[in-house]
Tab-separated table of C-alpha atoms in Angstrom:
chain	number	residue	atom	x	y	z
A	22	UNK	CA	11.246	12.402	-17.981
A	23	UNK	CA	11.119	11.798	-14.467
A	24	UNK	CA	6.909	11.569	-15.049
A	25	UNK	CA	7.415	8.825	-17.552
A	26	UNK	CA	9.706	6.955	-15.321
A	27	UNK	CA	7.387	7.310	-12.272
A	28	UNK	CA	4.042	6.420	-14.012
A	29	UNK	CA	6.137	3.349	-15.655
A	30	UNK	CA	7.171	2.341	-12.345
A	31	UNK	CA	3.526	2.733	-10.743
A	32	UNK	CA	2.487	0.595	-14.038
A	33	UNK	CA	4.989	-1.869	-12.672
A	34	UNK	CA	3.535	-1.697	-9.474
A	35	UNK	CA	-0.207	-1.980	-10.716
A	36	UNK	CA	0.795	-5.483	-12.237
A	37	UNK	CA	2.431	-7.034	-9.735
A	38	UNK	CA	-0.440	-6.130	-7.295
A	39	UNK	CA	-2.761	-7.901	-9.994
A	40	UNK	CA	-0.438	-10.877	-10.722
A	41	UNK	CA	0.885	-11.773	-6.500
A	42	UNK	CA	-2.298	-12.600	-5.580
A	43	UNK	CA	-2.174	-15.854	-7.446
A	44	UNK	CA	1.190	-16.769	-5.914
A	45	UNK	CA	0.088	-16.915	-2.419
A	46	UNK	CA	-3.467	-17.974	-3.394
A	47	UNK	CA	-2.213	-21.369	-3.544
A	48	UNK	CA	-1.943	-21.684	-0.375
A	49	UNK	CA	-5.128	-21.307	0.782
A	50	UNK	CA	-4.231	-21.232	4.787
A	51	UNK	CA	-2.246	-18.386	5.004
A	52	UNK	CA	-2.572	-17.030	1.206
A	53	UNK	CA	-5.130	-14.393	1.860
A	54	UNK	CA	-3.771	-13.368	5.486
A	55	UNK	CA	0.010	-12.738	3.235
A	56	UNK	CA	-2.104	-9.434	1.827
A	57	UNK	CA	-0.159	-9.737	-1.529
A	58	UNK	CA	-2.221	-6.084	-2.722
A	59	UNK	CA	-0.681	-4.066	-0.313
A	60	UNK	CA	3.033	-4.792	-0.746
A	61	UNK	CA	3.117	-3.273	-4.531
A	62	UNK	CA	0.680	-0.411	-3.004
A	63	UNK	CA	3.091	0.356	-0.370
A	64	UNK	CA	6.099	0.296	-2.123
A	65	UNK	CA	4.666	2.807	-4.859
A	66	UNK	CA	4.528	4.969	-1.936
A	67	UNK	CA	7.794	5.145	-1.410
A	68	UNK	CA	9.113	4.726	-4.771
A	69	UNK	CA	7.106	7.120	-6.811
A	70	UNK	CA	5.379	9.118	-4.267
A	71	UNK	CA	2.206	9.646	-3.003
A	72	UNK	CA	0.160	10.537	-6.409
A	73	UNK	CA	1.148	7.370	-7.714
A	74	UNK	CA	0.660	5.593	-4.599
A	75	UNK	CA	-2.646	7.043	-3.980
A	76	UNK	CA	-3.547	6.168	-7.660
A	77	UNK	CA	-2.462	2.208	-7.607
A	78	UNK	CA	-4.044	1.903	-4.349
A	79	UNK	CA	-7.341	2.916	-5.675
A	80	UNK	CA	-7.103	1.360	-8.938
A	81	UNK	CA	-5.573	-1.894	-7.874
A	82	UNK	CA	-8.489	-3.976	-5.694
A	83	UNK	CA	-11.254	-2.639	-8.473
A	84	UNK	CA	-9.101	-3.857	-11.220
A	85	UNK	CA	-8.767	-6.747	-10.166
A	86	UNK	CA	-12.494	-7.382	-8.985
A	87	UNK	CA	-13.263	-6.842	-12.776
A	88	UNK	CA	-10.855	-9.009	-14.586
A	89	UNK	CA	-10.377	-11.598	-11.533
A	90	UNK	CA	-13.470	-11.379	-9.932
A	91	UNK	CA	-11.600	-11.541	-6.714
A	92	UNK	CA	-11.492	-9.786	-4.824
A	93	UNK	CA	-15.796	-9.441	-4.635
A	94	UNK	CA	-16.580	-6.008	-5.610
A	95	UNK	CA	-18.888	-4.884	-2.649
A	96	UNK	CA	-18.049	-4.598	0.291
A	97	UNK	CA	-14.482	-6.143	-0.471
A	98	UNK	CA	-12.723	-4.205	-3.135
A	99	UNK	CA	-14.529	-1.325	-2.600
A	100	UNK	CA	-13.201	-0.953	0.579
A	101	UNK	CA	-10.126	-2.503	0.208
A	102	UNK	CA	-9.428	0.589	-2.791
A	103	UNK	CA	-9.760	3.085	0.408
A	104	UNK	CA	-7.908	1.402	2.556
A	105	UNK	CA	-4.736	0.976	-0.338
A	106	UNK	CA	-5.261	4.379	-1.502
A	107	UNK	CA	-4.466	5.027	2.153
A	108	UNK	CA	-1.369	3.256	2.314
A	109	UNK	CA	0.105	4.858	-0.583
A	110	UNK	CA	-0.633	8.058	0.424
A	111	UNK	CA	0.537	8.227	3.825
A	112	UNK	CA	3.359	5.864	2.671
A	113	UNK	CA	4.634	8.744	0.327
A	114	UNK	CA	4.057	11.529	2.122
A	115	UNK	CA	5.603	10.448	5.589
A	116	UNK	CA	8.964	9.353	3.260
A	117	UNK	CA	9.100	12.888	1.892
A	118	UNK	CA	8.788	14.685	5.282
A	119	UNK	CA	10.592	12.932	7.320
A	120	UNK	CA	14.988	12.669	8.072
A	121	UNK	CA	16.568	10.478	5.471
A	122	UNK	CA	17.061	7.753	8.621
A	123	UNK	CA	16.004	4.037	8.144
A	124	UNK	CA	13.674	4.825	11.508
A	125	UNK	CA	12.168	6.631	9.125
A	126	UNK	CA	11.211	3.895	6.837
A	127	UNK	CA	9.358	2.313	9.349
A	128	UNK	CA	7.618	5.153	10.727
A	129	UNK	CA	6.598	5.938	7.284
A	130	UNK	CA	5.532	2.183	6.928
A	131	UNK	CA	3.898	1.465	10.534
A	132	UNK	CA	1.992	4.639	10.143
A	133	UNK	CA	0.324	4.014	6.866
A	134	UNK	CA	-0.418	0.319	7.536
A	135	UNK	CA	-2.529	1.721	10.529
A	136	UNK	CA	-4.088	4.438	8.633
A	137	UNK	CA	-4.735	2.607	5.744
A	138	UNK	CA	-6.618	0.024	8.113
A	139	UNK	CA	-8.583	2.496	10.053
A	140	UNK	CA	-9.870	3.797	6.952
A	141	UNK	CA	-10.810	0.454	5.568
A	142	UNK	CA	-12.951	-0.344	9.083
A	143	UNK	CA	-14.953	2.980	8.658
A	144	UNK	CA	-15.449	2.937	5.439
A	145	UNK	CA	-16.670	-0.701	5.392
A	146	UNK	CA	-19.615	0.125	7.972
A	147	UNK	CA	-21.862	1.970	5.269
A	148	UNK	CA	-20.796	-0.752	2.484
A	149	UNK	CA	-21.456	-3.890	4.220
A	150	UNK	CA	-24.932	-2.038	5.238
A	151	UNK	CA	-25.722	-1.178	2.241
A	152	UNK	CA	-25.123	-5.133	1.004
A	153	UNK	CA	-27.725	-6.084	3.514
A	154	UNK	CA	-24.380	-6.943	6.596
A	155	UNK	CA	-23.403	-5.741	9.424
A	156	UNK	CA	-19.755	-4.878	9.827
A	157	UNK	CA	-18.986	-5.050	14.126
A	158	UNK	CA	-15.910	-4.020	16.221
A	159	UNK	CA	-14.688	-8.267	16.322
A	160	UNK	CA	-14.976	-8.208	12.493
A	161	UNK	CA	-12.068	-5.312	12.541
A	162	UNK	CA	-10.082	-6.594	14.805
A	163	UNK	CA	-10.022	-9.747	12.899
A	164	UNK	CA	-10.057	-8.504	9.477
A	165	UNK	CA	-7.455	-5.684	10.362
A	166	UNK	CA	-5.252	-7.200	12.981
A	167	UNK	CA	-6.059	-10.686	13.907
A	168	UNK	CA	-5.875	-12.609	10.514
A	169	UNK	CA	-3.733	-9.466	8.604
A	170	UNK	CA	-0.685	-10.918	11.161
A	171	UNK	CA	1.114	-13.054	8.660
A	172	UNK	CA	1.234	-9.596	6.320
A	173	UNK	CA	1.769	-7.796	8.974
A	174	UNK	CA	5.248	-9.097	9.154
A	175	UNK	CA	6.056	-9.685	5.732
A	176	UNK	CA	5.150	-5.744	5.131
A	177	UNK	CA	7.516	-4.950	8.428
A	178	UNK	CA	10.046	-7.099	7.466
A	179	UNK	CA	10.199	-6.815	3.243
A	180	UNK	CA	9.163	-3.533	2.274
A	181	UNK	CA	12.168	-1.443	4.914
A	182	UNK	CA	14.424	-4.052	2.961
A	183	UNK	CA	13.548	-3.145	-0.084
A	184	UNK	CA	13.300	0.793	0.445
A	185	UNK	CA	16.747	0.409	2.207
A	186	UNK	CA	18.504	-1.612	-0.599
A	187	UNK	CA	17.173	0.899	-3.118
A	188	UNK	CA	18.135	4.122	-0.890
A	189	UNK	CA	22.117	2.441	-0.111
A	190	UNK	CA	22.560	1.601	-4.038
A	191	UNK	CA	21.191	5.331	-5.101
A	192	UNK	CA	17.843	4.797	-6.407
A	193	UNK	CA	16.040	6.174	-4.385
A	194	UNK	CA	18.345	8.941	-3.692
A	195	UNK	CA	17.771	11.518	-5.984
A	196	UNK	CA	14.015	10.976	-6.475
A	197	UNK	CA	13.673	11.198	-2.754
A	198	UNK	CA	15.796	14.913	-2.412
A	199	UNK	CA	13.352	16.153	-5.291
A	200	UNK	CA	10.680	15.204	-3.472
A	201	UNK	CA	11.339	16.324	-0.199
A	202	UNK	CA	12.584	20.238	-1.858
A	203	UNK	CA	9.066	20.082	-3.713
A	204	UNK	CA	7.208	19.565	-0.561
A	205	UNK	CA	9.087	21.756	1.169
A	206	UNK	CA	8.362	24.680	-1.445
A	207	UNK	CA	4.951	24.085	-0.675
């Protein structure tokens, strides 16, 4: 049962990564640098763990660069799946392992936003070579730090929220013990 719940909830997840992109798509200034993919990605993580997380993160970007043709398939969604899966992984995992503290939440968080970046600047090297680009050290900075700043925030600021909310009104309680004992079996 607990399956079924969790691959509901990553379902859950999946859409709203496909369907917030149009929200803050309208405004065209700050729409893309809001990173609307990442916040459902993230909070699978936590939520569901880091199968699921993984999973979404992956599926998400290439999904949508079929039905929406946006975001463009190479270099963009391509790498942007790595980069997701990242954050979903590392997401989940970190929230298993570590103290049941709200630090936690954001070293869980902070950790996977980095990771999940690093991993989309090497991984876009090789794809925007083999589209005929060149991917340099100012395009990372810009594309992972520089313009991602709005997002940046709104992931700092929303997603502990949310985790919170859900731990303090016993959500997230009893998934979270499970999955911490399962690791720790491991």
């Amino acid at each position: 049962m607990k399956d079924m719940k969790k691959m509901i909830l990553a379902a859950l997840f999946l859409a709203m990564g496909m369907i917030l992109p149009f929200f803050t798509g309208q405004i065209p200034a700050i729409g893309s640098r809001l990173l609307p993919m990442h916040i459902p990605v993230l909070l699978c993580g936590f939520v569901c763990g880091w199968q699921y997380g993984l999973t979404v993160g992956i599926i998400l970007p290439i999904f949508r660069s079929l039905i929406f043709t946006m975001p463009k398939m190479m270099p963009t969604a391509v790498a942007m799946a790595f980069e997701l899966a990242v954050y979903g992984a590392v997401a989940g995992i970190l929230y298993a392992k570590l103290p049941k503290k709200k630090l936690s939440v954001y070293i869980s968080l902070i950790t996977a936003m980095f990771a999940g970046r690093v991993i989309w600047g090497v991984v876009s090297i090789p794809l925007y070579g083999i589209t005929g680009g060149s991917f340099s050290t100012a395009m990372f900075i810009a594309g992972a730090f520089t313009n991602a700043i709005p997002g940046i925030i709104l992931q700092i600021v929303a997603i502990p929220a949310i985790i919170i909310a859900l731990t303090q009104i016993g959500v997230l309680k009893n998934e979270r013990e499970n999955a911490y004992r399962m690791l720790s079996n491991r």
